[in-house]
Structures are given as structure tokens and as C-alpha cells.
Short mmCIF file of C-alpha atoms in Angstrom, two decimals:
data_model
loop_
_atom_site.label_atom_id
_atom_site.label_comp_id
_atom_site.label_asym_id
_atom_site.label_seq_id
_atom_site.Cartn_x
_atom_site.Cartn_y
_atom_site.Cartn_z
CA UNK A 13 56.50 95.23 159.56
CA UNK A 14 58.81 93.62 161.65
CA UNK A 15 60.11 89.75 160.46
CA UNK A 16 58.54 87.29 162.57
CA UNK A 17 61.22 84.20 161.79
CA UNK A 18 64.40 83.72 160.91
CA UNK A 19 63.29 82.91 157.40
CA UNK A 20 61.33 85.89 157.09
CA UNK A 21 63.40 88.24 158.09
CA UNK A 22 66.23 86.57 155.34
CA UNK A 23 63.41 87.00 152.43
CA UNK A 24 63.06 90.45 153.61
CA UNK A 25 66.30 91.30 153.75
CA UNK A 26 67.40 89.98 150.24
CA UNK A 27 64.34 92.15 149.09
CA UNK A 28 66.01 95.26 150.78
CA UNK A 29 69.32 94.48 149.39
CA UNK A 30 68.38 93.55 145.73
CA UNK A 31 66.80 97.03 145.67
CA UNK A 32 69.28 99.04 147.07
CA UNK A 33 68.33 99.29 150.91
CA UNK A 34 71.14 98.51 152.41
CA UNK A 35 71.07 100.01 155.27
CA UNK A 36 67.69 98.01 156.28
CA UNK A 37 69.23 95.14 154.77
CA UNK A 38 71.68 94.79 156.74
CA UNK A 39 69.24 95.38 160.06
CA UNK A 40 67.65 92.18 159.00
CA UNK A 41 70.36 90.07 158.36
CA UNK A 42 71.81 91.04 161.78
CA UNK A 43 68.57 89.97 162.80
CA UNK A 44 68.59 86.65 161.10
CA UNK A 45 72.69 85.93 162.43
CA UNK A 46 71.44 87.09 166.17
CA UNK A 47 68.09 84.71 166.44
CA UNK A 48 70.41 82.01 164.52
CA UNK A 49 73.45 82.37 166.36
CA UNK A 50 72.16 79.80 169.13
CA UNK A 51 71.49 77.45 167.34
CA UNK A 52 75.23 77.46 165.58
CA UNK A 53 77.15 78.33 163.01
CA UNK A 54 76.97 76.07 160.57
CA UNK A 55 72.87 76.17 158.85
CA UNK A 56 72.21 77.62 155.42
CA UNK A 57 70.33 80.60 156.63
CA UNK A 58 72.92 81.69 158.91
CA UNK A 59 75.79 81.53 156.31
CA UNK A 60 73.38 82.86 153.81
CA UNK A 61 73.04 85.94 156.30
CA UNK A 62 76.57 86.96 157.17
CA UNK A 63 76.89 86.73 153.15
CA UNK A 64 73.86 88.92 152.81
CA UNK A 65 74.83 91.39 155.61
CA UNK A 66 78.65 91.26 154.07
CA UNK A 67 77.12 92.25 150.56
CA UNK A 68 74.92 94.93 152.61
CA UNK A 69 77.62 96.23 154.31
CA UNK A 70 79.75 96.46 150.68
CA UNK A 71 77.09 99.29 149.59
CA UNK A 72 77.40 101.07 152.55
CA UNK A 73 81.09 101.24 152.38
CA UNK A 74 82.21 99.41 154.92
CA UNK A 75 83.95 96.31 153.56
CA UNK A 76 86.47 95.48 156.49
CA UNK A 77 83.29 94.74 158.74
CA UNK A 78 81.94 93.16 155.33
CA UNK A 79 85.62 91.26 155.37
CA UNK A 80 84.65 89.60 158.80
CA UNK A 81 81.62 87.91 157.76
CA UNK A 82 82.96 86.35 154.67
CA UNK A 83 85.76 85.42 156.78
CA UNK A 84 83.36 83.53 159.07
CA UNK A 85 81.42 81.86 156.11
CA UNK A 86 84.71 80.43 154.83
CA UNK A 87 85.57 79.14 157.96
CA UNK A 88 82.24 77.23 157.76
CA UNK A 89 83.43 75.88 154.50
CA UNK A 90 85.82 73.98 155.98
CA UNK A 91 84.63 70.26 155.14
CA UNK A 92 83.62 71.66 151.81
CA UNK A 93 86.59 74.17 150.37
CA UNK A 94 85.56 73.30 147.08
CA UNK A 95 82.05 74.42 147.47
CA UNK A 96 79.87 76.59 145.89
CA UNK A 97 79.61 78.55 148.82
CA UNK A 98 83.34 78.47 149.37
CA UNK A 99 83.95 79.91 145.72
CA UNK A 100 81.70 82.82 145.98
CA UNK A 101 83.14 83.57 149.63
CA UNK A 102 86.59 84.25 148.39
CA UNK A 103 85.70 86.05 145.52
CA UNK A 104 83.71 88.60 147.17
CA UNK A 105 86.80 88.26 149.96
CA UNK A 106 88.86 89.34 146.58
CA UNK A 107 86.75 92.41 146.04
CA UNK A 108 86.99 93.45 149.88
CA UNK A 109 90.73 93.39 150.24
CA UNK A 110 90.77 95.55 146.97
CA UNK A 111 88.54 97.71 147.91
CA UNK A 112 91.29 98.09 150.91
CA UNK A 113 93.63 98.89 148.70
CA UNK A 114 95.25 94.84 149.48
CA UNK A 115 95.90 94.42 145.59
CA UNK A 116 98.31 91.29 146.10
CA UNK A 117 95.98 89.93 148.66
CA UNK A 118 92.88 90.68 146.45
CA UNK A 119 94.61 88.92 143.14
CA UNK A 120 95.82 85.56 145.23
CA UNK A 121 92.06 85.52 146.54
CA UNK A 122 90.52 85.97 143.09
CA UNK A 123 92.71 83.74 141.27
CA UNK A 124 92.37 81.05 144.31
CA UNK A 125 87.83 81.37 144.00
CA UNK A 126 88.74 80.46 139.92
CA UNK A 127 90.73 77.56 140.44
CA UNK A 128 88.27 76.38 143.08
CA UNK A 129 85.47 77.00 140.84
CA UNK A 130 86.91 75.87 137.58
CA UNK A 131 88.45 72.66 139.43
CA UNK A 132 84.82 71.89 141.24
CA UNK A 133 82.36 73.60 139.67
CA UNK A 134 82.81 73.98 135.97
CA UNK A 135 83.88 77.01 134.44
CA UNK A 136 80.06 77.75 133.63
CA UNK A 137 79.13 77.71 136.96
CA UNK A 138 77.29 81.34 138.17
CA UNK A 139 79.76 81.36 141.03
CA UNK A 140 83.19 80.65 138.88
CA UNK A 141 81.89 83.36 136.62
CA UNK A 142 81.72 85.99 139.30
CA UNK A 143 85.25 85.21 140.58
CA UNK A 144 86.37 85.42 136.95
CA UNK A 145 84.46 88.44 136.97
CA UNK A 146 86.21 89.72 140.18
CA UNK A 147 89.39 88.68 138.74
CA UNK A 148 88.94 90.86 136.24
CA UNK A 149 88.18 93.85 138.65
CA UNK A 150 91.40 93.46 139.92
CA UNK A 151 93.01 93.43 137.26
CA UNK A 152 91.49 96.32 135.76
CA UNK A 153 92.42 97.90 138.98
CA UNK A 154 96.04 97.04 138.52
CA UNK A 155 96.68 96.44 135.01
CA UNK A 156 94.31 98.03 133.29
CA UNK A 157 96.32 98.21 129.53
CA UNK A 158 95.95 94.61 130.00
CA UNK A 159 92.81 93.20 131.04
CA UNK A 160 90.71 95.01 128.71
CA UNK A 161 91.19 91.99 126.34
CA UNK A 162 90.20 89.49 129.45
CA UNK A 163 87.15 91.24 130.47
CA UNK A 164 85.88 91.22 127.34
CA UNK A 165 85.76 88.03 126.97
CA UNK A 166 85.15 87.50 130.84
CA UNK A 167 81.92 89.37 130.03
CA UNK A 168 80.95 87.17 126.82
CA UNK A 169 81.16 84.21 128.67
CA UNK A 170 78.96 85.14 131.20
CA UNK A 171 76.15 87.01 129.12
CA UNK A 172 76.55 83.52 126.39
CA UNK A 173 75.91 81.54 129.99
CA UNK A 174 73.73 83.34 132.20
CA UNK A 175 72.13 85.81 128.94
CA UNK A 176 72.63 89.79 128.23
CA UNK A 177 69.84 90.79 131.64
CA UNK A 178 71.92 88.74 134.11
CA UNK A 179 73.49 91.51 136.63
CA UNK A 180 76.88 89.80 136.12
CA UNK A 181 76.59 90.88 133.00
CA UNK A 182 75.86 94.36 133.52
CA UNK A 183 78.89 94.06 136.02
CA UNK A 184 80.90 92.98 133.36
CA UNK A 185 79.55 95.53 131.10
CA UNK A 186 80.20 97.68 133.22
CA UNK A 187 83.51 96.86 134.39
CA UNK A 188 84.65 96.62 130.58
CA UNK A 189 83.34 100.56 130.08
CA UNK A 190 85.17 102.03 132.99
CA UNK A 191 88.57 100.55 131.97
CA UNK A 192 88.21 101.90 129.20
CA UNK A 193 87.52 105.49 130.41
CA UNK A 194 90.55 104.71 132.70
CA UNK A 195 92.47 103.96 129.10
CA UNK A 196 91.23 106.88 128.21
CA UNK A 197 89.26 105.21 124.98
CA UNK A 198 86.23 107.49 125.55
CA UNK A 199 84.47 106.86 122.36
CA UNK A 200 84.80 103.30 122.67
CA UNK A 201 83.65 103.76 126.27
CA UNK A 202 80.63 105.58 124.79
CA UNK A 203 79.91 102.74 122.12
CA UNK A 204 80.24 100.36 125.05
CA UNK A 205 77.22 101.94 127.24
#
């Protein structure tokens, strides 16, 4: 059934992309950013859309067009850099330019969301977490003989925070077991899963 407002179509679209659907997802969040788009830039939903149709547009690969959205919300961030909304923009800019192969880029971003979110928002905050947490992807990515050590604890913090079900923890988890299959550790990666 098709969305019949704005804030429909958003529910319905988080629905799609919590369970995978990204390609649908990212239908309705283009539908939510075009019936937005008049009345500006700057509303929750909107934001909250170009982050949902980035995210969407993550699983399907594409992460430059992904790249451009998050771009957009950070622009929109600009009375606020310290935000919550600001935090979680550059982190998940962090993960794009990685996923480009942009390592430097990626680190600076990652490293910039953490100070934001430690300086703003406490280092407990869900959104500091996940920029620790994509910190730690890039470092795994880069270094990984030496961020085994930080993820670990990266992923204790946030399962002692947000508890052992969160899906940053599973990310974690599951950032912790591929470095070490990249280390080659495969029985620890085994003990791990």
C-alpha cells in the first residue's frame, strides 16, 4: 500500500530498512525527501530521510550516492555541529569514504564524530558509540594488528551501555571476529562467534 504522508511513508520506510528491504526503503525515503523538499531543508523528517535513504543506499552498495545525502544532513547541522545528528552524520560519512577506499579521509571523519560526541554528548551516548565503533572499522581496515585490542573494548563499552542484543553490539561483535580472521586467529575467531 502506497504511504499516504510524509510521516507514513518515513515509518514505512524504516520498517523496510530495519528488515533488510533496501531497495523499497530507499523508494520511500525518496518519497518522503521529494513531498518534503518544498517545504525546505531543514525539518526532522526530511533529515531523518536523506539519513534513512543514505543507510538504504549503504546495503545496496552504493555509498557515493549514500555520501551525498549525509553530506546534505551535515550541512543542515550547521547551527548545531555538535549535535547528535551531526555526530552520527560524520560517522556514517567515515564508513562511506572507507568503503571508497578514502582511508585518510575515513580516519579524520571518524576520529572528528568522537571528539564531537565525546566533547557534546558523553562518551555513553548511542551516537559517540557508533563513531567509536566506526573508528574502529577503520582501523581494523588499516591496522588491523592493532585495533584488535581497541575494538574489544570498543565493543564492551557499548554492550555494558546499550546491553549484549543492541545491533551495535553485534556490529562490534562482529567487527572484533573478522579482524581476527584477517589476523588469521581462526580459533579465536571461532570462540568469538
Amino acid at each position: 500500500a502506497a504511504a499516504t504522508s510524509p510521516h507514513d511513508a518515513l515509518a514505512q520506510a524504516e520498517q523496510a530498512r530495519q528488515q533488510g528491504q533496501f531497495y523499497e526503503a530507499d523508494i520511500l525515503y525518496q518519497q518522503v525527501v521529494d513531498d518534503l523538499s518544498a517545504t525546505g531543508d531543514g525539518s526532522d523528517e526530511f533529515l531523518s530521510a536523506l539519513r534513512g535513504r543514505a543507510i538504504a543506499l549503504y546495503g545496496l552498495g552504493r555509498f557515493h550516492d549514500g555520501e551525498q545525502l549525509l553530506q546534505r544532513v551535515l550541512t543542515a547541522c550547521g547551527s548545531e555541529p555538535d549535535s547528535e545528528r551531526c555526530v552520527d552524520a560524520l560517522g556514517r560519512l567515515a564508513e562511506a569514504a572507507g568503503e571508497q577506499g578514502r582511508w585518510i579521509e575515513a580516519e579524520a571523519l571518524a576520529r572528528e564524530a568522537v571528539r564531537r560526541g565525546e566533547s557534546a554528548l558523553g562518551r555513553r551516548h548511542e551516537a559517540t558509540l557508533a563513531a567509536l565503533l566506526a573508528l574502529a572499522w577503520v582501523c581494523s581496515r588499516t591496522t588491523p594488528e592493532k585495533s584488535e585490542a581497541w575494538i574489544r573494548e570498543t565493543r564492551e563499552a557499548i554492550e555494558h551501555t546499550l546491553s549484549g542484543s543492541h545491533p551495535l553490539t553485534w556490529s562490534a561483535q562482529h567487527l572484533l571476529v573478522t579482524t581476527l580472521l584477517t589476523l588469521g586467529r581462526w580459533d579465536e575467531a571461532e570462540d568469538a562467534t
